[in-house]
Amino acid sequence: MNIAFDIDGVLTNILNFELEFGRDFFNREPINPNGFSVCELFDCNKINEKMFWAKNFARYSLREPAIIDSAKIIKKLKE
């Protein structure tokens, strides 16, 4: 079975990361705090979103811990 979504985004809290570092990157509060992507949160275009991730991807990958019992969650997703 193929899991067709970003498993890393499921097992870490990507939304909190985007909100926290997006405020610094865009120097403003989010326009739509219920959005699911940087573009939806801060009402920006795809180029700005790519620039955000180019600057913050390594920080996100190294800083955000995986959720406890991630292995069990992945196993359930495979079933």
Tab-separated table of C-alpha atoms in Angstrom:
chain	number	residue	atom	x	y	z
A	1	MET	CA	0.000	0.000	0.000
A	2	ASN	CA	1.227	3.486	-0.837
A	3	ILE	CA	0.500	6.306	1.569
A	4	ALA	CA	-0.246	9.287	-0.631
A	5	PHE	CA	0.484	12.177	1.703
A	6	ASP	CA	3.400	13.699	3.524
A	7	ILE	CA	3.911	11.334	6.438
A	8	ASP	CA	6.359	13.798	8.006
A	9	GLY	CA	3.633	16.444	8.162
A	10	VAL	CA	1.362	13.957	9.917
A	11	LEU	CA	3.896	12.906	12.510
A	12	THR	CA	5.131	16.373	13.422
A	13	ASN	CA	3.110	19.497	13.970
A	14	ILE	CA	3.811	21.334	10.736
A	15	LEU	CA	0.999	23.840	11.276
A	16	ASN	CA	2.483	25.175	14.526
A	17	PHE	CA	5.866	25.430	12.815
A	18	GLU	CA	4.408	27.383	9.869
A	19	LEU	CA	2.614	29.755	12.227
A	20	GLU	CA	5.609	30.354	14.476
A	21	PHE	CA	8.224	30.873	11.783
A	22	GLY	CA	5.793	32.406	9.288
A	23	ARG	CA	5.186	35.314	11.664
A	24	ASP	CA	8.908	36.047	11.634
A	25	PHE	CA	9.338	35.436	7.914
A	26	PHE	CA	6.383	37.575	6.773
A	27	ASN	CA	6.661	40.006	9.706
A	28	ARG	CA	2.905	39.877	10.413
A	29	GLU	CA	0.188	37.772	11.993
A	30	PRO	CA	-1.534	35.118	9.859
A	31	ILE	CA	-4.448	36.291	7.716
A	32	ASN	CA	-6.252	32.942	7.967
A	33	PRO	CA	-5.215	30.997	11.113
A	34	ASN	CA	-7.349	28.048	9.964
A	35	GLY	CA	-5.390	27.541	6.727
A	36	PHE	CA	-3.420	24.408	5.904
A	37	SER	CA	-0.449	25.828	4.012
A	38	VAL	CA	1.835	28.836	4.229
A	39	CYS	CA	-0.062	30.426	1.310
A	40	GLU	CA	-3.410	29.991	3.050
A	41	LEU	CA	-2.119	31.121	6.442
A	42	PHE	CA	-0.371	34.281	5.268
A	43	ASP	CA	-2.160	34.995	1.972
A	44	CYS	CA	0.995	34.835	-0.104
A	45	ASN	CA	1.877	33.425	-3.514
A	46	LYS	CA	3.684	30.155	-4.265
A	47	ILE	CA	7.011	31.928	-4.770
A	48	ASN	CA	6.876	33.345	-1.236
A	49	GLU	CA	5.922	29.916	0.101
A	50	LYS	CA	8.924	28.359	-1.658
A	51	MET	CA	11.183	31.080	-0.237
A	52	PHE	CA	9.793	30.351	3.264
A	53	TRP	CA	10.564	26.638	2.938
A	54	ALA	CA	13.969	27.259	1.337
A	55	LYS	CA	14.899	29.237	4.441
A	56	ASN	CA	13.221	26.992	7.034
A	57	PHE	CA	13.279	23.432	5.689
A	58	ALA	CA	16.440	22.376	7.530
A	59	ARG	CA	15.206	23.999	10.734
A	60	TYR	CA	11.886	22.135	10.454
A	61	SER	CA	13.568	18.813	9.679
A	62	LEU	CA	15.976	19.031	12.606
A	63	ARG	CA	13.925	20.922	15.200
A	64	GLU	CA	10.484	19.346	15.211
A	65	PRO	CA	10.318	16.064	17.144
A	66	ALA	CA	8.186	13.212	15.895
A	67	ILE	CA	5.010	12.424	17.773
A	68	ILE	CA	5.323	9.745	20.451
A	69	ASP	CA	4.462	6.283	19.085
A	70	SER	CA	5.079	7.342	15.480
A	71	ALA	CA	5.926	3.756	14.569
A	72	LYS	CA	2.480	2.597	15.738
A	73	ILE	CA	0.779	5.336	13.717
A	74	ILE	CA	2.685	4.345	10.571
A	75	LYS	CA	1.810	0.699	11.133
A	76	LYS	CA	-1.899	1.569	11.437
A	77	LEU	CA	-1.728	3.673	8.260
A	78	LYS	CA	-0.231	0.732	6.373
A	79	GLU	CA	-3.045	-1.538	7.532
